[in-house]
C-alpha cells in the first residue's frame, strides 16, 4: 500500500512530524521470595535468547547468572518467584523518509524468532516484544501465542509480520490489552474474520492498525460485543464503511477510536460512532467522508480530540452543533476545502467554552476568507495554530503576541498584508514561524531575535524590505532560515556566524554596496558572499 500513501502525500504537500515512542527499558528488581528464579523458567528464557540472532548485545547482556528475575526486562511475582512479565520493547525505532517506524531497520532491535520455549512461562501475564524484528521463519504471528492462556497484555506492535492474524489469539480469554498495530502504515497482515475477538470478554485495548480488514463488513457489530473496550485503533485497515447501524450500543466505555486512513466513502453523519457519547478521542482523518456533521455531535461533550482532516469535505461545517464541545483541546479540520469567513468561525462556530482549553487548531488547506479577528488571542492555551493555505487577507493581528503558549504558528500561503507585528517577539516558546507566501511588507522586527527556541523561520515570498536586523542572529536555535524572494537589502549581518545550528539557509539578499565615490551598486548574493568586493 506504500504507493497509495506516496501518491496521497504528493497530491497535497503536508509536513510530517515524525513521532517517537518514548518507552524505556528499565531493569526490574523485584523479588522477595528468597532469591533465584524457577529453573524451568530460567531455561525457557535462555532458550528464547538462543532464538535471537542479532549481535546487539545491549538488550540481553544482563541475561546471565542464576537469578533471572534480575535480568533486564524480566519481572517475577514477589510471592512465588514466577516470571510474570517480559518487557523487551525496543525503545529506539528508526524512521524512514516518510516518518514511519521500521523495526527491521533499527540497530537496537532484537532479530530472530519468538521461540516456542516461551510456552514454559506458564505464569506470564504481560508480554511486550514491540518494535523488534522477531519475524521467525515464516514472518507470521506464531499460533503458539494462543496457548499462553494467562496473558493479559500482548504487545507485538511494530513487528512487521505478514499473513493472516491467527484466530488462536481468541484463546487468550483473560486478555485486556492486545496490540498488533503497525505504527501508522499499511502492512501485509490481514484477517477475513475477527469474530474470535468476541471470545476476549475483558478486552480494553484493541490495536490492529495496518491489518487489512477490507473483507469484513460487520466489524462494528463484532466490536459491539466487547463492552469493556476503551481504545480501538483500526487505522490503515482498508475498511470501506462505518455507517452500519447498531441497534443497541454496548460500547459505553469507549474513549478512543482511531479510524483514520480507511476508505469510508459515505456521509459523515451516518457513522455509527456518533452514538458513542463517551468518546474523548475521535480520529477520522484521511477518509472520503462527505456532508455535514450530524446533530448528535452536540452530545459528544467529552470529546477532546476531533480530527477529520484530509477528507476533502467542504460541507462538514454547515451545521452540527460543534458549539457544545466544551472539552475540545485539538481540532483538526485541515485539508477539506471548507469555505467560510475566518472571523465568524472564531466568533460564532468555535465553542466559546473552549477558549481557555483549545491547544491545537489546524484549519490549513481550506478556503477560509476574511481577516483574522483580534479575538484569536482569547484562545489563550493555543500551542499550535495553522491557518496556512487559505484565502485570508488583511494584517496579522498584534494580539497574536498574547498567545504565549504558541510553539508553532503557520500562516503561509494566504494574502496577508501589512508588516510583521513586533509583538510576535513575545512568543518565547515558539519553535516554528512560517509567514511565507503572503503580501507582507515592512521590515523584519528585531524582536524576533528574542525567540531563543525558534528553530524554523520562513518569511520567503513576501515583499519584506530593509536590512536583516542583526538581533535576528540572537535566535541561535535556528536550524532553518528562509528569507528568500523578498526585497531585503543591506548586507547580511556578520553575526550570522553565531547561528551554528543552521542546516538550511536561504536568504538571497540584495546586497547594496556603497562605493567610495558615494555611488551604490546592488547585487543578489548568498550569505556566503556577504561582503563588498
Ligand atoms: C515487589 O517487591 C518490590 C521490591 O520489594 C516492590 O517495590 C513492589 O511493589 C512489590 N510488588 C508487589 C506487586 O507487591
Ligand atoms: C554483527 O554485526 C556486524 C557489524 O554490525 C555485522 O557485519 C555482522 O554480520 C553481525 N553478525 C551477526 C551474526 O548478526
Ligand atoms: C537506545 O539508544 C540510546 C541512545 O542512543 C542508548 O543509550 C540505548 O542503549 C539504546 N537502547 C537499546 C535497547 O539499544
Ligand atoms: C505497544 O508498544 C508500542 C510501542 O512500543 C506503544 O507505543 C504502545 O502504546 C503499546 N501498546 C499498549 C497497549 O501499551
Ligand atoms: C486455540 O484456538 C484455535 C483456533 O481458534 C483452536 O484450533 C485451538 O484448538 C485452540 N488452542 C488451544 C490450546 O486452546
Ligand atoms: C486486502 O484483502 C483483500 C481480501 O480480503 C484483498 O482482496 C486485497 O487485495 C487486500 N489489499 C491489499 C492492499 O493487500
Ligand atoms: C450488544 O448489543 C447487541 C445489539 O446490538 C446485543 O445483541 C448483544 O447481546 C450485546 N452484547 C453484549 C456482550 O452486551
Ligand atoms: C442527546 O442525548 C439525549 C439524551 O441521551 C437524547 O435524548 C438526544 O436525542 C440526543 N441528541 C441528539 C441530537 O442525538
Ligand atoms: C474559495 O473562496 C473564494 C472566495 O469566496 C471563491 O471564489 C472560490 O471559488 C473558493 N474556492 C473553492 C475551491 O471553493
Ligand atoms: C493583547 O495584545 C494587545 C496588543 O499587543 C495588548 O494591547 C493587550 O494588552 C494584550 N492583552 C492581554 C490580555 O494580554
Ligand atoms: C513591494 O514593495 C515595493 C516598495 O515597498 C513596491 O514598490 C512594490 O510594488 C511591492 N511589490 C509587490 C509585489 O507588492
Ligand atoms: C541581540 O543582538 C544584538 C545585536 O546583535 C545585541 O546587541 C544584543 O545584546 C543581543 N541581545 C541579547 C539578549 O543577546
XYZ file of C-alpha atoms and ligand atoms in Angstrom:
701
model
C 0.000 0.000 0.000
C 3.004 2.289 0.201
C 2.431 3.585 -3.374
C -1.038 4.879 -2.425
C 0.438 6.612 0.574
C 3.083 8.229 -1.572
C 0.513 9.414 -4.035
C -1.639 10.999 -1.377
C 1.369 12.619 0.157
C 2.452 14.157 -3.086
C -1.041 15.278 -4.045
C -1.167 17.587 -1.096
C 2.041 18.788 0.397
C 1.904 18.211 4.093
C 4.574 18.346 6.667
C 5.166 15.173 8.549
C 6.000 15.437 12.163
C 7.882 12.289 12.968
C 6.768 10.890 16.237
C 8.786 8.803 18.576
C 7.664 6.389 21.172
C 9.420 7.142 24.374
C 9.186 3.880 26.193
C 12.280 2.953 28.129
C 13.696 -0.303 29.249
C 14.231 -0.489 32.948
C 15.848 -3.377 34.724
C 13.326 -4.868 37.118
C 14.446 -5.713 40.626
C 11.532 -7.147 42.374
C 11.801 -10.432 44.115
C 11.451 -11.013 47.772
C 10.656 -14.682 47.851
C 14.140 -15.890 48.649
C 16.250 -15.300 45.524
C 16.740 -17.198 42.327
C 14.106 -17.923 39.783
C 12.325 -21.070 38.775
C 14.894 -23.227 36.887
C 12.436 -24.225 34.163
C 11.577 -20.609 33.539
C 15.242 -19.660 33.512
C 15.899 -22.366 30.925
C 12.960 -21.125 28.880
C 14.326 -17.590 28.872
C 17.793 -18.794 27.829
C 16.220 -20.815 25.073
C 14.324 -17.706 23.955
C 17.640 -15.857 23.939
C 19.087 -18.501 21.628
C 16.408 -17.673 19.093
C 17.702 -14.115 18.924
C 20.228 -13.780 16.143
C 21.227 -10.148 16.337
C 24.582 -9.327 17.813
C 23.354 -6.186 19.517
C 24.153 -7.446 22.969
C 22.915 -4.338 24.770
C 19.488 -5.609 25.464
C 20.115 -9.161 26.654
C 23.612 -8.643 28.059
C 22.285 -8.962 31.612
C 20.684 -12.317 30.780
C 23.221 -14.461 32.634
C 23.624 -15.744 36.151
C 21.170 -17.661 38.304
C 18.534 -15.115 39.225
C 16.579 -14.491 36.043
C 14.279 -12.165 37.990
C 17.111 -9.644 37.881
C 17.577 -9.857 34.130
C 16.698 -6.810 32.119
C 13.064 -6.753 31.098
C 12.100 -9.725 33.280
C 9.737 -9.337 36.246
C 8.757 -12.008 38.720
C 5.935 -12.293 41.178
C 7.199 -11.260 44.653
C 5.422 -14.116 46.370
C 6.014 -17.061 44.049
C 9.104 -16.051 42.094
C 7.420 -16.946 38.805
C 8.162 -14.842 35.735
C 5.040 -12.780 35.128
C 6.253 -10.043 32.836
C 8.595 -9.806 29.868
C 9.154 -6.284 28.676
C 11.532 -6.341 25.709
C 10.172 -3.393 23.770
C 12.721 -1.744 21.505
C 12.594 1.899 22.508
C 14.867 3.102 19.710
C 12.926 2.987 16.485
C 14.355 4.458 13.336
C 12.235 6.409 10.943
C 12.211 6.121 7.201
C 11.831 9.072 4.862
C 8.088 9.192 5.462
C 8.357 9.184 9.232
C 7.240 5.586 9.593
C 8.854 3.221 12.035
C 10.704 0.199 10.807
C 11.728 -2.331 13.395
C 13.871 -4.323 10.988
C 15.911 -1.230 10.106
C 16.591 -0.451 13.740
C 20.050 -1.132 15.102
C 18.691 -1.703 18.600
C 16.021 -4.227 17.571
C 16.056 -7.881 18.501
C 16.206 -10.081 15.398
C 15.196 -13.700 15.211
C 12.082 -15.543 16.321
C 9.549 -15.750 19.122
C 10.669 -19.112 20.375
C 8.129 -21.786 21.455
C 10.119 -22.019 24.681
C 8.058 -19.059 25.929
C 5.224 -21.558 26.476
C 7.117 -22.728 29.557
C 6.478 -19.352 31.162
C 3.098 -20.561 32.369
C 2.511 -17.612 34.668
C 3.335 -14.917 32.144
C 0.722 -12.147 32.166
C 2.483 -9.411 30.256
C 4.478 -9.811 27.041
C 5.851 -6.789 25.196
C 8.064 -7.535 22.194
C 7.040 -4.440 20.253
C 9.233 -2.706 17.687
C 11.547 -5.684 17.273
C 12.257 -7.731 14.162
C 11.132 -11.103 15.526
C 9.694 -12.474 12.307
C 10.732 -16.091 12.656
C 10.932 -18.468 9.691
C 7.570 -17.576 8.080
C 7.098 -13.924 9.112
C 3.691 -14.679 10.644
C 2.293 -14.172 14.120
C 3.061 -17.534 15.799
C -0.063 -19.569 16.546
C 1.564 -20.769 19.740
C 0.855 -17.408 21.359
C -2.764 -18.591 21.502
C -1.702 -21.108 24.114
C -0.345 -18.566 26.593
C -3.641 -18.501 28.408
C -2.542 -16.295 31.291
C -1.667 -13.310 29.126
C -3.477 -10.076 29.901
C -1.180 -7.858 27.873
C 0.305 -8.732 24.492
C 2.167 -6.107 22.512
C 3.510 -7.127 19.113
C 3.088 -3.696 17.581
C 5.671 -2.629 15.067
C 6.802 -6.197 14.318
C 6.294 -6.277 10.555
C 4.523 -9.626 10.314
C 2.756 -10.730 7.148
C -0.111 -13.138 6.527
C -3.241 -13.948 8.460
C -3.755 -12.848 12.053
C -4.295 -16.199 13.793
C -7.715 -16.725 15.359
C -5.804 -18.679 18.007
C -5.465 -15.376 19.834
C -9.143 -15.859 20.676
C -7.988 -18.473 23.206
C -6.431 -15.775 25.370
C -9.590 -15.321 27.375
C -8.009 -13.118 30.059
C -6.655 -10.628 27.526
C -7.093 -6.940 28.335
C -4.570 -5.217 26.047
C -3.951 -6.601 22.571
C -1.715 -4.504 20.346
C -0.774 -5.802 16.897
C -0.692 -2.339 15.317
C 1.795 -1.382 12.663
C 2.607 2.151 13.840
C 0.997 4.224 11.148
C 1.335 2.254 7.952
C -0.451 -0.348 5.864
C 1.022 -3.802 6.443
C 0.877 -7.199 4.751
C -1.185 -8.698 7.559
C -4.840 -9.451 7.014
C -7.867 -11.038 8.563
C -11.098 -12.191 6.925
C -12.871 -12.871 10.205
C -12.448 -11.120 13.542
C -15.288 -12.818 15.431
C -12.641 -14.524 17.618
C -12.303 -11.143 19.332
C -15.673 -11.707 20.988
C -14.019 -14.508 22.983
C -11.963 -11.862 24.802
C -14.589 -10.585 27.259
C -12.143 -8.406 29.227
C -10.552 -6.634 26.268
C -9.984 -2.940 26.952
C -7.468 -2.117 24.234
C -7.524 -3.333 20.646
C -4.778 -2.187 18.285
C -4.932 -3.628 14.765
C -3.674 -0.630 12.834
C -2.400 -1.619 9.402
C -4.107 -5.030 9.273
C -6.079 -5.488 6.038
C -9.681 -5.981 7.186
C -11.219 -4.995 3.872
C -13.313 -8.144 3.565
C -15.100 -7.588 6.875
C -18.349 -5.656 6.603
C -19.824 -6.216 10.051
C -16.812 -5.184 12.109
C -18.753 -2.658 14.237
C -21.156 -5.430 15.317
C -18.264 -7.627 16.381
C -16.672 -4.845 18.418
C -20.056 -4.015 19.942
C -19.995 -7.456 21.589
C -17.000 -6.407 23.736
C -18.421 -3.817 26.163
C -15.192 -3.226 28.182
C -13.365 -1.739 25.163
C -11.845 1.649 25.914
C -9.465 2.034 22.987
C -9.922 0.821 19.411
C -7.294 1.517 16.783
C -8.346 0.334 13.334
C -6.466 2.934 11.330
C -4.971 1.867 7.974
C -7.228 -1.224 7.878
C -8.688 -0.695 4.375
C -12.192 -0.708 5.845
C -14.766 0.619 3.401
C -17.664 1.636 5.601
C -18.500 2.774 9.106
C -22.180 3.507 8.538
C -23.550 0.230 9.900
C -26.460 0.665 12.269
C -26.114 -0.663 15.789
C -29.485 -1.171 17.414
C -28.077 -1.139 20.892
C -24.721 0.374 21.691
C -22.737 -1.696 24.210
C -19.515 0.305 23.858
C -20.346 2.717 26.627
C -16.772 2.883 27.949
C -15.093 3.651 24.652
C -12.809 6.676 24.957
C -10.580 6.497 21.938
C -11.489 5.469 18.406
C -8.992 5.738 15.584
C -10.459 5.017 12.141
C -8.090 7.209 10.182
C -6.642 6.220 6.779
C -9.501 3.959 5.720
C -11.778 4.245 2.684
C -15.090 5.434 4.107
C -16.970 6.999 1.209
C -20.343 7.630 2.835
C -21.832 10.629 4.572
C -20.061 11.826 7.685
C -23.304 11.953 9.650
C -24.118 8.269 9.064
C -21.136 6.950 11.075
C -22.105 4.528 13.869
C -19.580 6.144 16.204
C -21.608 9.339 16.724
C -23.680 7.299 19.170
C -20.652 6.795 21.409
C -21.030 9.818 23.638
C -18.231 8.634 25.955
C -15.598 9.302 23.260
C -12.709 11.597 24.117
C -10.585 10.988 21.015
C -12.016 10.546 17.541
C -9.744 10.169 14.532
C -11.291 10.098 11.069
C -8.521 11.738 9.070
C -7.695 10.642 5.510
C -11.054 9.139 4.581
C -13.589 10.287 1.990
C -16.457 11.198 4.306
C -18.785 13.791 2.808
C -21.606 16.016 4.048
C -22.163 17.827 7.271
C -21.674 16.993 10.941
C -24.686 15.237 12.476
C -26.703 16.988 15.171
C -25.650 14.223 17.575
C -22.211 15.854 17.607
C -23.696 18.146 20.235
C -23.939 15.182 22.633
C -20.240 14.322 22.431
C -19.400 16.589 25.318
C -16.326 14.615 26.432
C -14.599 14.994 23.090
C -11.067 16.361 23.476
C -9.602 15.490 20.121
C -11.535 15.678 16.869
C -9.503 15.077 13.742
C -11.348 14.936 10.423
C -8.538 16.315 8.338
C -7.971 15.450 4.680
C -11.411 14.150 3.783
C -11.834 16.805 1.090
C -15.225 17.606 2.607
C -16.145 21.284 2.130
C -19.595 20.836 3.705
C -18.789 19.420 7.143
C -19.122 22.725 8.983
C -22.541 23.605 7.544
C -24.367 22.823 10.761
C -23.949 20.245 13.508
C -23.581 21.560 16.972
C -19.864 21.960 17.431
C -20.634 24.716 19.944
C -21.324 22.218 22.716
C -17.902 20.586 22.536
C -16.560 22.337 25.618
C -13.787 19.801 26.256
C -12.109 20.244 22.856
C -8.336 20.519 23.035
C -7.413 19.557 19.490
C -9.474 20.387 16.425
C -8.031 19.437 13.072
C -10.195 20.142 10.034
C -7.339 20.771 7.616
C -7.413 19.566 4.030
C -11.163 19.879 3.448
C -11.542 22.949 1.199
C -14.082 24.385 3.656
C -15.436 27.766 2.556
C -16.226 30.332 5.181
C -15.310 33.517 6.924
C -12.493 33.124 9.432
C -13.907 35.775 11.717
C -17.305 34.103 12.059
C -15.522 30.809 12.624
C -13.665 32.226 15.626
C -16.559 34.313 16.908
C -19.566 32.069 16.182
C -18.653 28.488 15.237
C -15.957 27.592 17.738
C -17.453 26.998 21.164
C -16.911 29.922 23.484
C -16.318 27.466 26.315
C -13.157 26.140 24.594
C -11.377 29.469 24.500
C -9.328 28.540 27.548
C -8.863 24.848 26.510
C -8.046 24.602 22.846
C -4.398 23.676 22.322
C -4.257 22.916 18.639
C -6.306 24.388 15.833
C -5.458 23.296 12.326
C -7.569 24.781 9.549
C -4.875 24.727 6.896
C -5.601 23.707 3.307
C -9.145 25.028 3.320
C -10.727 28.072 1.725
C -11.339 30.395 4.655
C -11.590 34.030 3.719
C -11.629 37.361 5.546
C -9.450 38.888 8.204
C -8.062 37.196 11.309
C -10.015 38.695 14.223
C -8.310 40.019 17.361
C -10.424 37.580 19.335
C -7.946 34.881 18.307
C -5.934 35.953 21.352
C -8.729 34.730 23.660
C -7.732 31.148 22.807
C -5.039 31.521 25.389
C -3.817 27.910 25.576
C -3.188 27.539 21.843
C 0.103 25.854 21.192
C -0.350 25.087 17.501
C -2.203 27.416 15.161
C -2.191 26.559 11.495
C -4.161 28.616 9.009
C -1.871 28.143 6.048
C -3.158 27.748 2.513
C -6.411 29.672 2.810
C -7.580 32.974 1.378
C -7.015 35.197 4.414
C -6.453 38.897 3.843
C -5.547 41.893 5.978
C -2.905 42.263 8.643
C -1.542 39.779 11.155
C -3.151 40.904 14.434
C -0.675 42.126 17.023
C -2.828 40.294 19.587
C -1.289 37.030 18.396
C 1.589 38.096 20.620
C -0.655 37.301 23.600
C -0.734 33.599 22.740
C 2.300 32.889 24.847
C 1.881 29.088 24.726
C 2.333 29.002 20.941
C 5.018 26.648 19.741
C 4.040 26.688 16.081
C 2.423 29.435 14.029
C 1.713 28.697 10.373
C 0.101 31.394 8.262
C 1.843 30.710 4.971
C 0.181 30.861 1.559
C -2.531 33.444 2.220
C -2.860 37.090 1.195
C -1.923 38.677 4.496
C -0.534 42.180 4.214
C 0.874 44.895 6.422
C 4.035 44.363 8.390
C 5.060 41.603 10.789
C 3.950 42.725 14.262
C 6.917 43.085 16.625
C 4.605 41.639 19.320
C 5.365 38.192 17.880
C 8.682 38.581 19.698
C 6.723 37.859 22.909
C 6.050 34.280 21.776
C 9.066 32.956 23.587
C 8.118 29.272 23.304
C 7.750 29.413 19.532
C 9.796 26.825 17.659
C 8.349 27.338 14.195
C 7.113 30.502 12.482
C 6.044 30.358 8.853
C 4.642 33.500 7.245
C 5.884 32.787 3.738
C 3.889 33.301 0.535
C 1.878 36.318 1.677
C 1.955 40.008 0.786
C 3.768 41.198 3.889
C 5.730 44.420 3.720
C 7.918 46.422 6.072
C 10.959 45.111 7.854
C 11.776 42.036 9.915
C 11.154 43.027 13.548
C 14.318 42.905 15.630
C 12.146 41.410 18.402
C 12.103 38.058 16.579
C 15.672 37.731 17.855
C 14.175 37.154 21.322
C 12.882 33.774 20.187
C 15.565 31.597 21.612
C 13.776 28.274 20.890
C 12.881 29.218 17.329
C 14.260 26.589 15.018
C 12.353 27.357 11.813
C 11.729 30.813 10.444
C 10.209 31.149 6.999
C 9.393 34.587 5.624
C 10.050 33.865 1.962
C 7.912 35.095 -0.927
C 6.722 38.334 0.613
C 7.654 41.926 -0.026
C 9.764 42.499 3.047
C 12.293 45.249 2.689
C 15.089 46.813 4.737
C 18.213 45.070 6.007
C 18.157 41.901 8.101
C 18.303 43.056 11.743
C 21.463 41.810 13.470
C 19.287 40.965 16.519
C 17.751 38.114 14.500
C 21.072 36.349 14.850
C 20.370 36.055 18.589
C 17.969 33.209 17.707
C 20.741 30.691 17.935
C 18.361 27.720 17.888
C 17.569 28.370 14.224
C 18.067 25.349 12.027
C 16.013 26.558 9.064
C 16.048 30.158 7.930
C 14.382 31.155 4.681
C 14.133 34.831 3.835
C 14.329 34.376 0.081
C 12.189 36.094 -2.548
C 11.750 39.357 -0.693
C 13.248 42.762 -1.243
C 15.794 42.732 1.534
C 18.748 44.999 1.182
C 21.880 45.815 3.081
C 24.430 43.202 3.946
C 23.939 40.002 5.829
C 24.808 40.681 9.484
C 28.204 39.258 10.312
C 26.587 37.829 13.468
C 25.125 35.133 11.212
C 28.198 33.157 12.226
C 26.591 32.613 15.637
C 23.765 30.563 14.082
C 25.766 27.413 14.394
C 22.746 25.086 14.346
C 21.741 26.102 10.826
C 21.053 23.216 8.485
C 19.133 25.124 5.863
C 19.790 28.725 4.920
C 18.169 30.512 2.062
C 18.500 34.216 2.134
C 19.070 35.545 -1.360
C 19.783 39.022 -0.055
C 20.210 42.028 -2.222
C 23.496 43.488 -1.059
C 23.871 47.219 -1.512
C 27.461 48.301 -1.566
C 28.243 51.953 -1.132
C 31.313 52.681 -3.200
C 33.976 55.206 -2.119
C 32.671 57.773 -4.593
C 29.267 57.674 -2.877
C 27.531 55.725 -5.599
C 25.999 52.338 -4.839
C 25.731 49.007 -6.579
C 23.410 46.251 -5.550
C 23.776 42.568 -6.238
C 21.865 39.482 -5.212
C 24.058 37.275 -3.209
C 24.013 34.335 -0.912
C 25.007 34.623 2.708
C 28.397 33.257 1.906
C 29.182 36.296 -0.230
C 28.138 38.959 2.192
C 30.954 41.336 1.564
C 31.550 44.100 -0.889
C 34.232 43.477 -3.439
C 7.516 -6.410 44.898
O 8.668 -6.007 45.585
C 9.206 -4.765 45.195
C 10.520 -4.539 45.907
O 10.483 -5.036 47.172
C 8.180 -3.683 45.447
O 8.667 -2.425 45.035
C 6.916 -3.998 44.680
O 5.923 -3.047 44.964
C 6.415 -5.398 45.035
N 5.322 -5.707 44.128
C 4.192 -6.209 44.547
C 3.176 -6.486 43.487
O 3.966 -6.456 45.706
C 27.291 -8.414 13.729
O 27.475 -7.051 13.386
C 28.359 -6.837 12.321
C 28.557 -5.334 12.176
O 27.431 -4.638 12.521
C 27.791 -7.476 11.064
O 28.670 -7.284 9.975
C 27.600 -8.957 11.314
O 27.004 -9.578 10.209
C 26.740 -9.185 12.550
N 26.685 -10.600 12.861
C 25.552 -11.239 13.161
C 25.661 -12.665 13.493
O 24.482 -10.657 13.148
C 18.844 3.378 22.654
O 19.629 4.498 22.339
C 20.268 5.069 23.442
C 20.975 6.319 22.959
O 21.500 6.125 21.690
C 21.235 4.054 24.055
O 21.868 4.611 25.178
C 20.446 2.817 24.467
O 21.316 1.835 24.936
C 19.675 2.272 23.281
N 18.790 1.194 23.715
C 18.895 -0.028 23.218
C 17.926 -1.026 23.744
O 19.679 -0.326 22.360
C 2.702 -1.208 22.460
O 4.002 -0.770 22.166
C 4.072 0.421 21.446
C 5.491 0.734 21.033
O 6.445 0.041 21.684
C 3.480 1.514 22.279
O 3.515 2.727 21.576
C 2.036 1.158 22.596
O 1.474 2.138 23.429
C 1.958 -0.183 23.273
N 0.558 -0.571 23.399
C -0.045 -0.695 24.569
C -1.452 -1.160 24.565
O 0.511 -0.475 25.622
C -6.876 -22.088 20.044
O -7.723 -21.624 19.006
C -7.637 -22.352 17.803
C -8.453 -21.678 16.738
O -9.368 -20.755 17.272
C -8.052 -23.783 18.058
O -7.996 -24.538 16.877
C -7.130 -24.371 19.100
O -7.542 -25.636 19.435
C -7.030 -23.524 20.337
N -5.908 -23.975 21.125
C -5.956 -24.070 22.462
C -4.702 -24.535 23.144
O -6.915 -23.781 23.100
C -6.835 -6.814 1.340
O -7.550 -8.011 1.463
C -8.433 -8.280 0.389
C -9.138 -9.582 0.675
O -9.697 -9.563 1.916
C -7.668 -8.375 -0.908
O -8.585 -8.571 -1.969
C -6.899 -7.102 -1.140
O -6.089 -7.238 -2.282
C -6.026 -6.772 0.063
N -5.470 -5.466 -0.154
C -4.192 -5.219 -0.009
C -3.763 -3.848 -0.315
O -3.416 -6.032 0.396
C -24.523 -5.869 22.381
O -25.581 -5.339 21.642
C -26.244 -6.229 20.770
C -27.270 -5.463 19.983
O -26.605 -4.700 19.003
C -26.837 -7.365 21.570
O -27.469 -8.269 20.695
C -25.721 -8.063 22.303
O -26.222 -9.047 23.133
C -24.884 -7.127 23.140
N -23.709 -7.832 23.543
C -23.171 -7.720 24.759
C -21.954 -8.532 25.041
O -23.611 -6.980 25.587
C -28.549 13.616 23.010
O -28.740 12.757 24.091
C -30.007 12.857 24.655
C -30.023 12.008 25.897
O -29.346 10.801 25.680
C -31.040 12.391 23.641
O -32.323 12.483 24.181
C -30.952 13.287 22.428
O -31.806 12.816 21.421
C -29.542 13.325 21.923
N -29.431 14.344 20.922
C -29.191 14.067 19.687
C -29.105 15.228 18.757
O -28.989 12.921 19.311
C -12.689 29.855 -2.335
O -13.273 31.052 -1.907
C -13.336 32.030 -2.935
C -13.874 33.320 -2.324
O -15.013 33.075 -1.573
C -14.232 31.528 -4.071
O -14.261 32.469 -5.114
C -13.649 30.229 -4.590
O -14.499 29.662 -5.558
C -13.474 29.236 -3.462
N -12.765 28.065 -3.949
C -13.225 26.832 -3.764
C -12.359 25.727 -4.301
O -14.254 26.599 -3.186
C -3.069 41.562 23.882
O -2.272 42.216 22.931
C -2.561 43.588 22.764
C -1.741 44.111 21.614
O -0.481 43.604 21.605
C -2.301 44.319 24.059
O -2.584 45.687 23.948
C -3.179 43.704 25.138
O -2.896 44.271 26.376
C -2.975 42.201 25.239
N -3.971 41.617 26.105
C -3.678 40.761 27.065
C -4.804 40.240 27.864
O -2.539 40.392 27.274
C 6.939 45.704 -2.973
O 7.283 46.875 -2.278
C 7.744 47.901 -3.128
C 8.228 49.059 -2.286
O 7.913 48.896 -0.934
C 6.630 48.321 -4.046
O 7.070 49.314 -4.934
C 6.171 47.108 -4.847
O 5.057 47.407 -5.624
C 5.834 45.965 -3.936
N 5.620 44.771 -4.731
C 4.591 43.971 -4.516
C 4.521 42.768 -5.409
O 3.757 44.184 -3.646
C 20.948 40.627 20.432
O 21.737 41.101 19.367
C 22.125 42.429 19.464
C 22.809 42.842 18.182
O 23.419 41.782 17.551
C 22.992 42.628 20.676
O 23.413 43.957 20.788
C 22.204 42.225 21.878
O 22.979 42.298 23.029
C 21.636 40.834 21.749
N 20.696 40.582 22.826
C 20.760 39.514 23.600
C 19.720 39.426 24.670
O 21.614 38.670 23.473
